[in-house]
PDB file of C-alpha atoms and ligand atoms in Angstrom:
ATOM      1  CA  MET A   1     -11.831  30.875  82.758  1.00 81.00           C
ATOM      2  CA  ARG A   2     -14.359  33.782  80.913  1.00 88.00           C
ATOM      3  CA  VAL A   3     -12.532  37.441  82.168  1.00 93.00           C
ATOM      4  CA  LEU A   4     -14.031  40.880  82.181  1.00 96.00           C
ATOM      5  CA  ILE A   5     -11.243  43.591  81.470  1.00 97.00           C
ATOM      6  CA  VAL A   6     -12.927  47.007  82.718  1.00 98.00           C
ATOM      7  CA  GLU A   7      -9.406  50.178  81.682  1.00 97.00           C
ATOM      8  CA  ASP A   8      -9.609  53.194  79.589  1.00 96.00           C
ATOM      9  CA  GLU A   9      -6.641  52.733  78.228  1.00 95.00           C
ATOM     10  CA  LYS A  10      -7.546  51.162  75.291  1.00 96.00           C
ATOM     11  CA  LYS A  11      -3.961  50.767  74.248  1.00 96.00           C
ATOM     12  CA  LEU A  12      -3.429  48.494  77.715  1.00 95.00           C
ATOM     13  CA  ALA A  13      -6.915  46.669  77.836  1.00 96.00           C
ATOM     14  CA  ASN A  14      -6.330  44.802  74.190  1.00 96.00           C
ATOM     15  CA  ALA A  15      -2.922  44.572  74.802  1.00 96.00           C
ATOM     16  CA  LEU A  16      -4.957  42.583  78.116  1.00 96.00           C
ATOM     17  CA  VAL A  17      -7.197  40.906  75.860  1.00 95.00           C
ATOM     18  CA  GLN A  18      -4.340  39.071  73.620  1.00 94.00           C
ATOM     19  CA  ILE A  19      -2.515  38.076  77.036  1.00 94.00           C
ATOM     20  CA  LEU A  20      -4.867  35.653  78.103  1.00 92.00           C
ATOM     21  CA  ALA A  21      -5.761  34.010  75.519  1.00 89.00           C
ATOM     22  CA  ALA A  22      -2.792  33.031  74.873  1.00 88.00           C
ATOM     23  CA  ASP A  23      -2.940  31.809  78.351  1.00 83.00           C
ATOM     24  CA  SER A  24      -6.810  29.898  76.818  1.00 78.00           C
ATOM     25  CA  MET A  25      -8.914  33.138  79.435  1.00 82.00           C
ATOM     26  CA  THR A  26     -11.800  34.434  77.744  1.00 86.00           C
ATOM     27  CA  ALA A  27     -11.466  38.386  77.705  1.00 92.00           C
ATOM     28  CA  ASP A  28     -14.211  40.764  76.980  1.00 94.00           C
ATOM     29  CA  ALA A  29     -12.188  44.688  77.159  1.00 96.00           C
ATOM     30  CA  VAL A  30     -14.431  47.523  77.529  1.00 97.00           C
ATOM     31  CA  TYR A  31     -13.120  51.032  77.856  1.00 97.00           C
ATOM     32  CA  THR A  32     -16.065  53.130  80.644  1.00 96.00           C
ATOM     33  CA  GLY A  33     -17.285  52.021  83.296  1.00 96.00           C
ATOM     34  CA  THR A  34     -20.580  52.467  82.600  1.00 96.00           C
ATOM     35  CA  GLU A  35     -20.055  49.160  79.713  1.00 95.00           C
ATOM     36  CA  GLY A  36     -18.218  47.129  82.669  1.00 96.00           C
ATOM     37  CA  LEU A  37     -21.296  47.875  85.284  1.00 95.00           C
ATOM     38  CA  ASP A  38     -23.364  46.368  82.154  1.00 93.00           C
ATOM     39  CA  ASN A  39     -20.945  43.265  81.243  1.00 92.00           C
ATOM     40  CA  ALA A  40     -20.309  42.944  84.632  1.00 92.00           C
ATOM     41  CA  LEU A  41     -23.916  42.264  85.894  1.00 89.00           C
ATOM     42  CA  THR A  42     -24.602  39.952  83.320  1.00 84.00           C
ATOM     43  CA  GLY A  43     -22.489  36.589  85.290  1.00 80.00           C
ATOM     44  CA  ILE A  44     -21.222  35.374  83.080  1.00 81.00           C
ATOM     45  CA  TYR A  45     -17.586  36.203  84.050  1.00 87.00           C
ATOM     46  CA  ASP A  46     -15.319  34.092  86.540  1.00 85.00           C
ATOM     47  CA  VAL A  47     -13.540  37.069  87.007  1.00 93.00           C
ATOM     48  CA  ILE A  48     -13.286  40.130  86.648  1.00 96.00           C
ATOM     49  CA  VAL A  49     -10.670  43.250  85.986  1.00 97.00           C
ATOM     50  CA  LEU A  50     -10.881  46.847  86.452  1.00 96.00           C
ATOM     51  CA  ASP A  51      -8.731  49.988  86.928  1.00 95.00           C
ATOM     52  CA  ILE A  52     -10.019  52.615  89.561  1.00 92.00           C
ATOM     53  CA  MET A  53      -9.833  55.850  87.665  1.00 90.00           C
ATOM     54  CA  LEU A  54     -11.839  55.344  84.252  1.00 93.00           C
ATOM     55  CA  PRO A  55     -14.102  58.355  82.788  1.00 88.00           C
ATOM     56  CA  GLY A  56     -17.252  58.614  83.831  1.00 87.00           C
ATOM     57  CA  MET A  57     -18.411  56.149  86.959  1.00 94.00           C
ATOM     58  CA  ASP A  58     -15.087  55.232  88.261  1.00 93.00           C
ATOM     59  CA  GLY A  59     -14.166  51.527  89.402  1.00 94.00           C
ATOM     60  CA  ILE A  60     -14.924  51.612  92.993  1.00 93.00           C
ATOM     61  CA  SER A  61     -18.957  53.098  92.147  1.00 94.00           C
ATOM     62  CA  VAL A  62     -18.786  50.352  88.914  1.00 96.00           C
ATOM     63  CA  LEU A  63     -17.869  47.901  92.431  1.00 94.00           C
ATOM     64  CA  LYS A  64     -20.290  49.222  94.557  1.00 93.00           C
ATOM     65  CA  GLY A  65     -22.726  48.373  91.562  1.00 93.00           C
ATOM     66  CA  ILE A  66     -21.503  45.009  91.296  1.00 91.00           C
ATOM     67  CA  ARG A  67     -21.803  44.207  94.621  1.00 87.00           C
ATOM     68  CA  LYS A  68     -24.927  45.778  95.326  1.00 86.00           C
ATOM     69  CA  GLU A  69     -26.694  43.504  92.935  1.00 83.00           C
ATOM     70  CA  GLY A  70     -25.424  40.538  94.524  1.00 79.00           C
ATOM     71  CA  ILE A  71     -22.784  40.076  91.934  1.00 82.00           C
ATOM     72  CA  THR A  72     -19.637  37.937  93.987  1.00 80.00           C
ATOM     73  CA  THR A  73     -17.580  37.316  90.951  1.00 86.00           C
ATOM     74  CA  PRO A  74     -13.492  38.210  92.064  1.00 90.00           C
ATOM     75  CA  VAL A  75     -12.258  41.719  91.439  1.00 94.00           C
ATOM     76  CA  LEU A  76      -8.746  42.953  90.639  1.00 95.00           C
ATOM     77  CA  MET A  77      -8.264  45.884  90.830  1.00 93.00           C
ATOM     78  CA  PHE A  78      -6.192  48.045  89.485  1.00 91.00           C
ATOM     79  CA  THR A  79      -4.752  50.940  91.255  1.00 83.00           C
ATOM     80  CA  ALA A  80      -2.819  54.334  89.618  1.00 71.00           C
ATOM     81  CA  LYS A  81       0.120  54.463  91.918  1.00 65.00           C
ATOM     82  CA  ASP A  82       0.971  52.787  95.214  1.00 63.00           C
ATOM     83  CA  ASP A  83      -1.924  54.358  96.655  1.00 66.00           C
ATOM     84  CA  LEU A  84      -2.799  52.853 100.100  1.00 67.00           C
ATOM     85  CA  SER A  85      -6.230  54.827 100.337  1.00 72.00           C
ATOM     86  CA  ASP A  86      -7.154  53.629  96.805  1.00 72.00           C
ATOM     87  CA  LYS A  87      -6.550  50.183  97.967  1.00 70.00           C
ATOM     88  CA  VAL A  88      -8.274  50.132 100.584  1.00 72.00           C
ATOM     89  CA  THR A  89     -11.195  51.844  99.666  1.00 76.00           C
ATOM     90  CA  GLY A  90     -11.094  48.724  97.105  1.00 76.00           C
ATOM     91  CA  LEU A  91     -10.902  45.786  99.445  1.00 75.00           C
ATOM     92  CA  ASP A  92     -13.340  48.060 102.112  1.00 76.00           C
ATOM     93  CA  SER A  93     -15.798  48.280  98.535  1.00 79.00           C
ATOM     94  CA  GLY A  94     -15.667  44.393  97.430  1.00 82.00           C
ATOM     95  CA  ALA A  95     -12.180  44.241  96.302  1.00 88.00           C
ATOM     96  CA  ASP A  96     -11.062  40.112  96.134  1.00 87.00           C
ATOM     97  CA  ASP A  97      -6.972  41.566  95.407  1.00 88.00           C
ATOM     98  CA  TYR A  98      -5.228  44.685  93.831  1.00 88.00           C
ATOM     99  CA  LEU A  99      -2.153  45.736  91.602  1.00 90.00           C
ATOM    100  CA  THR A 100      -0.090  48.131  91.277  1.00 88.00           C
ATOM    101  CA  LYS A 101       0.744  49.795  88.016  1.00 87.00           C
ATOM    102  CA  PRO A 102       3.052  49.442  85.964  1.00 88.00           C
ATOM    103  CA  PHE A 103       2.594  45.083  86.153  1.00 90.00           C
ATOM    104  CA  ALA A 104       4.257  42.357  85.005  1.00 92.00           C
ATOM    105  CA  ALA A 105       1.750  40.483  82.799  1.00 93.00           C
ATOM    106  CA  GLU A 106       3.100  37.081  84.419  1.00 91.00           C
ATOM    107  CA  GLU A 107       1.856  38.361  87.729  1.00 92.00           C
ATOM    108  CA  LEU A 108      -1.469  39.976  86.687  1.00 94.00           C
ATOM    109  CA  LYS A 109      -1.951  36.672  84.543  1.00 92.00           C
ATOM    110  CA  ALA A 110      -0.625  34.732  88.454  1.00 90.00           C
ATOM    111  CA  ARG A 111      -2.858  36.544  89.541  1.00 91.00           C
ATOM    112  CA  ILE A 112      -6.221  36.352  87.477  1.00 92.00           C
ATOM    113  CA  ARG A 113      -5.384  32.398  88.026  1.00 86.00           C
ATOM    114  CA  ALA A 114      -5.849  32.716  91.703  1.00 83.00           C
ATOM    115  CA  LEU A 115      -8.662  34.233  91.639  1.00 86.00           C
ATOM    116  CA  GLY A 116     -11.025  32.415  88.588  1.00 79.00           C
ATOM    117  CA  ARG A 117     -10.355  29.050  90.986  1.00 71.00           C
ATOM    118  CA  ARG A 118     -11.370  30.975  94.014  1.00 64.00           C
ATOM    119  CA  SER A 119     -14.623  32.083  91.851  1.00 54.00           C
ATOM    120  CA  THR A 120     -17.765  31.453  92.729  1.00 42.00           C
ATOM    121  CA  SER A 121     -19.784  33.366  90.199  1.00 36.00           C
ATOM    122  CA  GLY A 122     -20.751  33.391  86.614  1.00 36.00           C
ATOM    123  CA  ILE A 123     -22.084  30.451  84.809  1.00 37.00           C
ATOM    124  CA  LEU A 124     -20.518  27.248  87.447  1.00 39.00           C
ATOM    125  CA  SER A 125     -22.397  28.608  90.350  1.00 42.00           C
ATOM    126  CA  GLY A 126     -24.038  27.128  93.023  1.00 54.00           C
ATOM    127  CA  SER A 127     -24.253  23.387  93.300  1.00 74.00           C
ATOM    128  CA  THR A 128     -27.957  22.656  92.077  1.00 81.00           C
ATOM    129  CA  LEU A 129     -31.233  23.911  90.081  1.00 85.00           C
ATOM    130  CA  SER A 130     -34.389  22.626  89.786  1.00 87.00           C
ATOM    131  CA  HIS A 131     -37.482  22.136  87.513  1.00 89.00           C
ATOM    132  CA  GLY A 132     -39.992  20.380  87.903  1.00 90.00           C
ATOM    133  CA  ASP A 133     -38.814  16.610  87.946  1.00 92.00           C
ATOM    134  CA  LEU A 134     -35.540  18.009  86.404  1.00 93.00           C
ATOM    135  CA  THR A 135     -32.284  18.745  88.360  1.00 92.00           C
ATOM    136  CA  LEU A 136     -28.812  19.995  87.182  1.00 91.00           C
ATOM    137  CA  ASP A 137     -25.910  19.439  88.266  1.00 87.00           C
ATOM    138  CA  LEU A 138     -24.035  22.977  88.073  1.00 79.00           C
ATOM    139  CA  LYS A 139     -20.517  21.557  89.505  1.00 76.00           C
ATOM    140  CA  ALA A 140     -21.319  18.024  87.554  1.00 79.00           C
ATOM    141  CA  CYS A 141     -22.108  19.597  84.507  1.00 83.00           C
ATOM    142  CA  CYS A 142     -25.290  16.573  84.267  1.00 91.00           C
ATOM    143  CA  LEU A 143     -28.553  17.199  84.243  1.00 94.00           C
ATOM    144  CA  CYS A 144     -30.437  14.183  85.915  1.00 94.00           C
ATOM    145  CA  CYS A 145     -34.200  13.016  86.146  1.00 95.00           C
ATOM    146  CA  GLY A 146     -35.290  10.447  88.723  1.00 91.00           C
ATOM    147  CA  ASN A 147     -32.419   7.965  88.464  1.00 91.00           C
ATOM    148  CA  ASN A 148     -31.653   9.178  84.224  1.00 93.00           C
ATOM    149  CA  ARG A 149     -28.508  11.298  84.224  1.00 93.00           C
ATOM    150  CA  VAL A 150     -27.293  12.751  81.109  1.00 93.00           C
ATOM    151  CA  LYS A 151     -23.646  14.824  80.820  1.00 90.00           C
ATOM    152  CA  LEU A 152     -23.936  18.216  78.922  1.00 87.00           C
ATOM    153  CA  ALA A 153     -21.239  20.311  77.620  1.00 83.00           C
ATOM    154  CA  LEU A 154     -20.933  23.661  79.135  1.00 79.00           C
ATOM    155  CA  LYS A 155     -22.661  26.203  76.558  1.00 83.00           C
ATOM    156  CA  GLU A 156     -25.683  23.142  76.914  1.00 89.00           C
ATOM    157  CA  LEU A 157     -25.343  23.603  80.758  1.00 87.00           C
ATOM    158  CA  SER A 158     -25.078  27.717  80.869  1.00 86.00           C
ATOM    159  CA  VAL A 159     -28.553  27.122  78.499  1.00 91.00           C
ATOM    160  CA  MET A 160     -30.222  25.187  80.893  1.00 92.00           C
ATOM    161  CA  GLU A 161     -29.421  27.285  83.328  1.00 87.00           C
ATOM    162  CA  LEU A 162     -30.758  30.397  82.178  1.00 86.00           C
ATOM    163  CA  LEU A 163     -34.281  28.462  81.641  1.00 91.00           C
ATOM    164  CA  MET A 164     -33.892  27.075  85.219  1.00 89.00           C
ATOM    165  CA  LYS A 165     -33.645  30.525  86.513  1.00 82.00           C
ATOM    166  CA  ASN A 166     -35.962  32.512  84.529  1.00 82.00           C
ATOM    167  CA  SER A 167     -38.695  29.135  84.594  1.00 81.00           C
ATOM    168  CA  ASP A 168     -41.342  31.525  84.470  1.00 77.00           C
ATOM    169  CA  ALA A 169     -40.996  33.728  82.183  1.00 82.00           C
ATOM    170  CA  ALA A 170     -39.521  33.429  78.082  1.00 88.00           C
ATOM    171  CA  VAL A 171     -35.906  34.069  78.093  1.00 90.00           C
ATOM    172  CA  SER A 172     -35.344  35.716  74.381  1.00 89.00           C
ATOM    173  CA  LYS A 173     -32.608  34.596  71.748  1.00 88.00           C
ATOM    174  CA  ASP A 174     -30.803  38.019  72.107  1.00 84.00           C
ATOM    175  CA  MET A 175     -30.334  36.844  76.492  1.00 83.00           C
ATOM    176  CA  LEU A 176     -29.361  33.636  75.752  1.00 87.00           C
ATOM    177  CA  ILE A 177     -27.310  35.224  73.201  1.00 84.00           C
ATOM    178  CA  THR A 178     -25.657  37.853  75.609  1.00 77.00           C
ATOM    179  CA  ARG A 179     -25.898  36.007  78.740  1.00 76.00           C
ATOM    180  CA  ILE A 180     -23.258  32.874  76.826  1.00 78.00           C
ATOM    181  CA  TRP A 181     -21.547  34.315  74.087  1.00 76.00           C
ATOM    182  CA  GLY A 182     -21.381  38.245  75.535  1.00 70.00           C
ATOM    183  CA  TYR A 183     -22.002  40.964  73.960  1.00 61.00           C
ATOM    184  CA  ASP A 184     -19.515  40.856  71.283  1.00 62.00           C
ATOM    185  CA  SER A 185     -19.945  37.816  69.939  1.00 66.00           C
ATOM    186  CA  GLU A 186     -20.511  37.026  66.092  1.00 70.00           C
ATOM    187  CA  ALA A 187     -22.842  34.148  67.966  1.00 69.00           C
ATOM    188  CA  GLU A 188     -26.069  34.156  65.918  1.00 72.00           C
ATOM    189  CA  ASP A 189     -29.924  33.000  66.848  1.00 72.00           C
ATOM    190  CA  ASN A 190     -29.217  29.232  65.010  1.00 78.00           C
ATOM    191  CA  ASN A 191     -25.736  28.586  67.981  1.00 82.00           C
ATOM    192  CA  VAL A 192     -29.015  29.270  70.207  1.00 87.00           C
ATOM    193  CA  GLU A 193     -31.357  27.311  68.427  1.00 90.00           C
ATOM    194  CA  VAL A 194     -28.669  23.634  67.757  1.00 89.00           C
ATOM    195  CA  TYR A 195     -27.666  24.307  71.700  1.00 91.00           C
ATOM    196  CA  ILE A 196     -31.915  24.020  71.999  1.00 94.00           C
ATOM    197  CA  SER A 197     -32.485  21.048  69.833  1.00 94.00           C
ATOM    198  CA  PHE A 198     -29.522  18.960  71.707  1.00 93.00           C
ATOM    199  CA  LEU A 199     -31.205  20.152  75.212  1.00 96.00           C
ATOM    200  CA  ARG A 200     -34.314  18.253  74.093  1.00 96.00           C
ATOM    201  CA  LYS A 201     -33.065  15.172  72.488  1.00 95.00           C
ATOM    202  CA  LYS A 202     -31.280  14.986  76.051  1.00 95.00           C
ATOM    203  CA  LEU A 203     -34.578  15.769  77.117  1.00 96.00           C
ATOM    204  CA  SER A 204     -36.444  13.235  75.910  1.00 94.00           C
ATOM    205  CA  PHE A 205     -33.139  10.853  76.666  1.00 93.00           C
ATOM    206  CA  LEU A 206     -33.514  11.688  80.257  1.00 95.00           C
ATOM    207  CA  LYS A 207     -37.764  10.759  80.095  1.00 95.00           C
ATOM    208  CA  SER A 208     -38.044  14.128  81.486  1.00 96.00           C
ATOM    209  CA  LYS A 209     -41.904  15.703  81.538  1.00 95.00           C
ATOM    210  CA  VAL A 210     -40.380  18.788  81.181  1.00 95.00           C
ATOM    211  CA  ILE A 211     -40.293  20.579  77.533  1.00 95.00           C
ATOM    212  CA  ILE A 212     -38.268  23.685  76.208  1.00 96.00           C
ATOM    213  CA  ARG A 213     -41.360  25.716  74.754  1.00 95.00           C
ATOM    214  CA  THR A 214     -40.923  27.678  71.601  1.00 94.00           C
ATOM    215  CA  MET A 215     -42.746  31.163  71.751  1.00 91.00           C
ATOM    216  CA  ARG A 216     -42.721  32.430  68.445  1.00 89.00           C
ATOM    217  CA  GLY A 217     -40.953  35.252  68.322  1.00 87.00           C
ATOM    218  CA  ILE A 218     -40.689  36.026  72.414  1.00 90.00           C
ATOM    219  CA  GLY A 219     -38.111  33.363  72.999  1.00 92.00           C
ATOM    220  CA  TYR A 220     -37.483  29.718  74.722  1.00 95.00           C
ATOM    221  CA  MET A 221     -40.023  28.553  78.029  1.00 94.00           C
ATOM    222  CA  LEU A 222     -39.010  25.791  79.956  1.00 94.00           C
ATOM    223  CA  THR A 223     -43.004  24.263  80.596  1.00 93.00           C
ATOM    224  CA  GLU A 224     -43.714  20.795  82.023  1.00 89.00           C
ATOM    225  CA  GLU A 225     -45.988  17.759  79.643  1.00 81.00           C
ATOM    226  CA  VAL A 226     -49.176  16.848  81.261  1.00 73.00           C
TER     227      VAL A 226
HETATM  228 CA1   CA B   1      -7.344  54.411  83.789  1.00 76.19          CA
END
């Protein structure tokens, strides 16, 4: 599970990253509303933890921005005090849950897990995508072509999903890295190349007419062999 933490108290934000990591959740922390919105819009997160009181763009504005773009990732909001109006505004703006500071780490983890279970957005959203003779089953992590079927690793699935969702345009390596490995990752171009080559092998195993074309200096694009 991948969690985005938007919290301007850096010490708290970084402590939360550690706490969640100990529970095998991957968390990215950002400290401003603007960064929070940018990261949230990638759609790679299963749960977003959002502080209401942020300098500049506040949590409610971030939340409204996220929902306006159609991102349905569950959002847990932090309210600084037990302020009913904050909670009402938060829930009205599309928050799924809230937690009043200070809180116990165990309670936060339990709430995040509960939200993660009902997460419908992010990488494992929806059910299937199609392109040409291919069907990608996002829930079963399978790529199918006719009666042939192959299981994909999670990152292969994410790469294929992005290529299929952007099948009218080339997808750059930078975009793949940001969307799949995250902003702060140390993933490099050759990580992407490795997954593209795995996927090409699987496409050929499936005997699909769809190929992943390399557009030099631009990125990758799905095309059909004629
Ligand atoms: Ca704050």
